[in-house]
Short mmCIF file of C-alpha atoms in Angstrom, two decimals:
data_model
loop_
_atom_site.label_atom_id
_atom_site.label_comp_id
_atom_site.label_asym_id
_atom_site.label_seq_id
_atom_site.Cartn_x
_atom_site.Cartn_y
_atom_site.Cartn_z
CA GLU A 1 0.58 -18.69 5.58
CA ASP A 2 3.04 -15.99 4.54
CA GLN A 3 5.32 -15.10 7.42
CA VAL A 4 8.35 -12.94 8.17
CA THR A 5 10.41 -13.58 11.32
CA GLN A 6 13.29 -11.50 12.59
CA SER A 7 15.88 -12.55 15.14
CA PRO A 8 17.10 -11.72 17.62
CA GLU A 9 14.41 -9.41 19.00
CA ALA A 10 17.07 -7.33 20.73
CA LEU A 11 20.84 -7.15 20.40
CA ARG A 12 23.39 -5.27 22.46
CA LEU A 13 26.86 -4.82 21.00
CA GLN A 14 30.00 -3.11 22.11
CA GLU A 15 31.23 -0.45 19.72
CA GLY A 16 33.32 -2.21 17.09
CA GLU A 17 31.79 -5.65 17.75
CA SER A 18 30.46 -6.95 14.41
CA SER A 19 27.30 -9.06 14.20
CA SER A 20 24.41 -10.11 11.98
CA LEU A 21 20.65 -9.72 12.10
CA ASN A 22 18.43 -12.36 10.56
CA CYS A 23 15.19 -12.16 8.61
CA SER A 24 13.65 -15.47 7.63
CA TYR A 25 10.58 -15.73 5.46
CA THR A 26 8.10 -18.33 4.36
CA VAL A 27 6.12 -16.89 1.50
CA SER A 28 4.41 -18.21 -1.58
CA GLY A 29 6.61 -16.21 -3.91
CA LEU A 30 9.07 -13.40 -3.23
CA ARG A 31 9.17 -10.31 -5.41
CA GLY A 32 11.60 -8.42 -3.19
CA LEU A 33 13.00 -8.12 0.33
CA PHE A 34 13.54 -4.74 1.95
CA TRP A 35 15.53 -3.55 4.96
CA TYR A 36 14.60 -0.42 6.86
CA ARG A 37 16.05 1.37 9.86
CA GLN A 38 13.69 3.00 12.36
CA ASP A 39 14.67 5.43 15.10
CA PRO A 40 12.31 5.90 18.06
CA GLY A 41 9.25 7.96 17.20
CA LYS A 42 10.19 8.23 13.52
CA GLY A 43 9.17 6.53 10.31
CA PRO A 44 11.24 3.70 8.83
CA GLU A 45 14.15 4.82 6.67
CA PHE A 46 14.85 2.75 3.56
CA LEU A 47 18.19 0.94 3.49
CA PHE A 48 18.27 -1.84 0.88
CA THR A 49 16.22 -3.82 -1.61
CA LEU A 50 17.20 -7.37 -2.60
CA TYR A 51 15.46 -9.25 -5.39
CA SER A 52 17.38 -12.45 -6.09
CA ALA A 53 19.06 -15.16 -4.00
CA GLY A 54 22.79 -14.46 -3.90
CA GLU A 55 22.34 -10.71 -4.21
CA GLU A 56 24.29 -8.44 -1.86
CA LYS A 57 24.07 -4.70 -1.17
CA GLU A 58 26.40 -2.54 0.96
CA LYS A 59 26.18 0.87 2.55
CA GLU A 60 28.83 2.12 4.93
CA ARG A 61 29.00 -0.42 7.80
CA LEU A 62 25.94 -2.36 6.62
CA LYS A 63 25.77 -5.26 4.20
CA ALA A 64 22.59 -7.11 3.27
CA THR A 65 22.50 -10.58 1.72
CA LEU A 66 19.67 -12.77 0.47
CA THR A 67 19.17 -16.53 0.19
CA LYS A 68 16.07 -18.47 -0.81
CA LYS A 69 14.88 -18.66 2.79
CA GLU A 70 16.39 -15.71 4.64
CA SER A 71 18.27 -12.46 4.57
CA PHE A 72 21.06 -11.22 6.78
CA LEU A 73 22.00 -7.69 7.69
CA HIS A 74 25.66 -7.68 8.64
CA ILE A 75 26.93 -4.78 10.73
CA THR A 76 30.68 -4.31 10.69
CA ALA A 77 32.38 -2.38 13.49
CA PRO A 78 29.16 -0.70 14.62
CA LYS A 79 29.06 2.73 16.20
CA PRO A 80 26.58 4.09 18.79
CA GLU A 81 24.77 5.97 16.02
CA ASP A 82 23.84 2.61 14.46
CA SER A 83 21.52 2.02 17.42
CA ALA A 84 17.98 1.67 16.04
CA THR A 85 15.35 -0.91 15.21
CA TYR A 86 16.00 -2.71 11.93
CA LEU A 87 12.96 -3.93 10.05
CA CYS A 88 12.73 -6.29 7.14
CA ALA A 89 9.78 -6.54 4.80
CA VAL A 90 8.85 -8.80 1.92
CA GLN A 91 6.88 -7.98 -1.16
CA LEU A 92 5.07 -10.97 -2.64
CA LEU A 93 4.77 -11.90 -6.29
CA THR A 94 1.00 -11.86 -5.89
CA GLY A 95 -0.98 -9.18 -4.14
CA ASN A 96 -0.12 -5.59 -3.47
CA GLN A 97 1.17 -5.38 0.06
CA PHE A 98 4.35 -5.63 2.04
CA TYR A 99 4.67 -7.92 5.07
CA PHE A 100 6.91 -6.66 7.84
CA GLY A 101 8.80 -8.50 10.55
CA THR A 102 8.62 -7.19 14.10
CA GLY A 103 12.18 -5.89 13.98
CA THR A 104 15.49 -6.23 15.80
CA SER A 105 16.28 -3.54 18.33
CA LEU A 106 20.02 -2.87 18.16
CA THR A 107 21.89 -1.03 20.89
CA VAL A 108 25.57 -0.21 20.39
CA ILE A 109 27.38 0.66 23.59
CA PRO A 110 30.35 3.06 23.45
CA LYS B 1 13.11 16.24 -3.43
CA ALA B 2 10.85 16.53 -0.41
CA GLY B 3 10.02 13.31 1.39
CA VAL B 4 6.69 11.96 2.53
CA THR B 5 4.92 14.36 4.86
CA GLN B 6 2.23 13.52 7.37
CA THR B 7 0.01 15.82 9.37
CA PRO B 8 -0.60 16.21 12.16
CA ARG B 9 2.40 14.66 13.89
CA TYR B 10 0.60 14.17 17.18
CA LEU B 11 -3.06 13.78 18.10
CA ILE B 12 -4.89 13.17 21.32
CA LYS B 13 -8.51 12.08 21.09
CA THR B 14 -11.07 10.49 23.36
CA ARG B 15 -12.96 7.26 22.84
CA GLY B 16 -15.86 7.55 20.44
CA GLN B 17 -14.43 10.48 18.51
CA GLN B 18 -13.24 10.28 14.93
CA VAL B 19 -9.96 11.39 13.42
CA THR B 20 -8.57 12.21 9.98
CA LEU B 21 -4.89 11.87 9.16
CA SER B 22 -3.25 13.30 6.07
CA CYS B 23 -0.35 12.14 3.91
CA SER B 24 1.42 13.88 1.03
CA PRO B 25 3.57 11.47 -0.99
CA ILE B 26 6.89 12.18 -2.65
CA SER B 27 6.35 14.23 -5.79
CA GLY B 28 5.58 11.93 -8.71
CA HIS B 29 4.65 8.96 -6.53
CA ARG B 30 1.20 7.63 -7.24
CA SER B 31 0.87 4.85 -4.68
CA VAL B 32 0.17 5.50 -1.00
CA SER B 33 -0.03 2.78 1.65
CA TRP B 34 -1.03 3.16 5.29
CA TYR B 35 0.24 1.12 8.22
CA GLN B 36 -0.52 0.94 11.91
CA GLN B 37 2.46 0.37 14.19
CA THR B 38 2.12 -0.76 17.80
CA PRO B 39 4.77 -2.22 20.12
CA GLY B 40 3.12 -5.61 20.25
CA GLN B 41 2.07 -6.07 16.62
CA GLY B 42 4.70 -4.25 14.61
CA LEU B 43 3.66 -2.75 11.28
CA GLN B 44 0.22 -3.86 10.19
CA PHE B 45 -0.98 -3.04 6.68
CA LEU B 46 -4.18 -0.99 6.51
CA PHE B 47 -4.72 -0.21 2.82
CA GLU B 48 -3.10 0.94 -0.39
CA TYR B 49 -4.31 3.53 -2.87
CA PHE B 50 -3.15 3.99 -6.43
CA SER B 51 -4.60 6.56 -8.81
CA GLU B 52 -7.46 7.30 -6.39
CA THR B 53 -8.49 3.63 -6.19
CA GLN B 54 -8.10 1.35 -3.22
CA ARG B 55 -6.00 -1.53 -4.50
CA ASN B 56 -5.70 -3.62 -1.37
CA LYS B 57 -6.98 -3.69 2.20
CA GLY B 58 -5.62 -5.26 5.35
CA ASN B 59 -7.53 -7.00 8.10
CA PHE B 60 -8.94 -3.99 9.94
CA PRO B 61 -12.54 -3.16 10.83
CA GLY B 62 -14.65 -0.87 8.68
CA ARG B 63 -14.03 1.99 11.14
CA PHE B 64 -10.77 2.47 9.27
CA SER B 65 -11.19 4.05 5.87
CA GLY B 66 -9.19 6.10 3.46
CA ARG B 67 -9.18 7.93 0.20
CA GLN B 68 -6.78 9.38 -2.31
CA PHE B 69 -7.11 12.61 -4.23
CA SER B 70 -6.17 13.39 -7.81
CA ASN B 71 -2.87 14.93 -6.66
CA SER B 72 -2.03 11.60 -4.93
CA ARG B 73 -2.44 13.06 -1.45
CA SER B 74 -4.22 10.63 0.83
CA GLU B 75 -6.30 10.79 3.96
CA MET B 76 -7.10 8.12 6.49
CA ASN B 77 -10.13 8.25 8.75
CA VAL B 78 -10.85 6.33 11.92
CA SER B 79 -14.36 6.60 13.32
CA THR B 80 -15.60 5.70 16.79
CA LEU B 81 -12.13 5.58 18.27
CA GLU B 82 -11.21 2.83 20.72
CA LEU B 83 -8.36 2.73 23.23
CA GLY B 84 -6.68 0.05 21.12
CA ASP B 85 -6.41 2.46 18.19
CA SER B 86 -3.57 4.27 19.96
CA ALA B 87 -0.60 3.76 17.67
CA LEU B 88 1.85 5.32 15.27
CA TYR B 89 0.17 5.60 11.87
CA LEU B 90 2.61 5.52 9.00
CA CYS B 91 2.12 6.47 5.40
CA ALA B 92 4.41 5.13 2.68
CA SER B 93 4.61 6.24 -0.92
CA SER B 94 6.00 4.50 -3.95
CA LEU B 95 6.36 5.38 -7.59
CA LEU B 96 4.30 2.47 -8.88
CA ALA B 97 1.61 0.25 -7.45
CA THR B 98 3.06 -2.21 -5.00
CA GLY B 99 2.34 -5.18 -7.25
CA LEU B 100 5.42 -4.16 -9.22
CA ARG B 101 9.07 -3.92 -8.25
CA ASN B 102 9.50 -0.66 -6.41
CA THR B 103 10.34 0.71 -3.00
CA GLN B 104 8.11 2.21 -0.34
CA TYR B 105 9.34 5.37 1.39
CA PHE B 106 7.85 6.25 4.74
CA GLY B 107 6.75 9.48 6.33
CA PRO B 108 7.47 10.42 9.95
CA GLY B 109 4.13 9.12 11.15
CA THR B 110 1.23 10.48 13.18
CA ARG B 111 1.23 9.47 16.84
CA LEU B 112 -2.43 8.97 17.86
CA THR B 113 -3.31 8.65 21.52
CA VAL B 114 -6.85 7.69 22.46
CA LEU B 115 -7.89 8.45 26.05
#
């Protein structure tokens, strides 16, 4: 069964304390892996797409990496405004839908 | 370029009623997908439309239906509302059908509360 698991469920960091969020997947064939940020009561905001193992993408304090089994979202020196829920999703080679993980709720304390 | 828009943003209904939600995709995008988001289940896929045709459907009862118009705008309908239908309903648009490499962009969602 195709599955996407994110860990940890919740993460509290001090401002400036770097960390990583994990998204592991067991799917029949991966077309792409996506990271989104979601603020409370709003729709997910697109961050990154990764297509191949070894690929990396960066944006400000965020860096996403992909292996054959998982993806990491590294947050360097986070700020309070980085507080949000981070979602990962996979698009399969077959079929026409995205599968989402349940997200990691990140809180950055000043 | 304007993003994905959804109307209304908030709805309160009572059990047994029906509701219609609307989504306007990003200009030029032809694929629209709908998701239900609840605290316990996360984002659950409802269905995807491309060029007015339903391409894929998630595991939801027949009370949930949708359609897409020639201008790519989409509507989602839920009939005979149940308490468990309370959720944030999200619409996502993409340039191509989701069987190809492309990215889904989400609207702000419609918060449905069923009393």
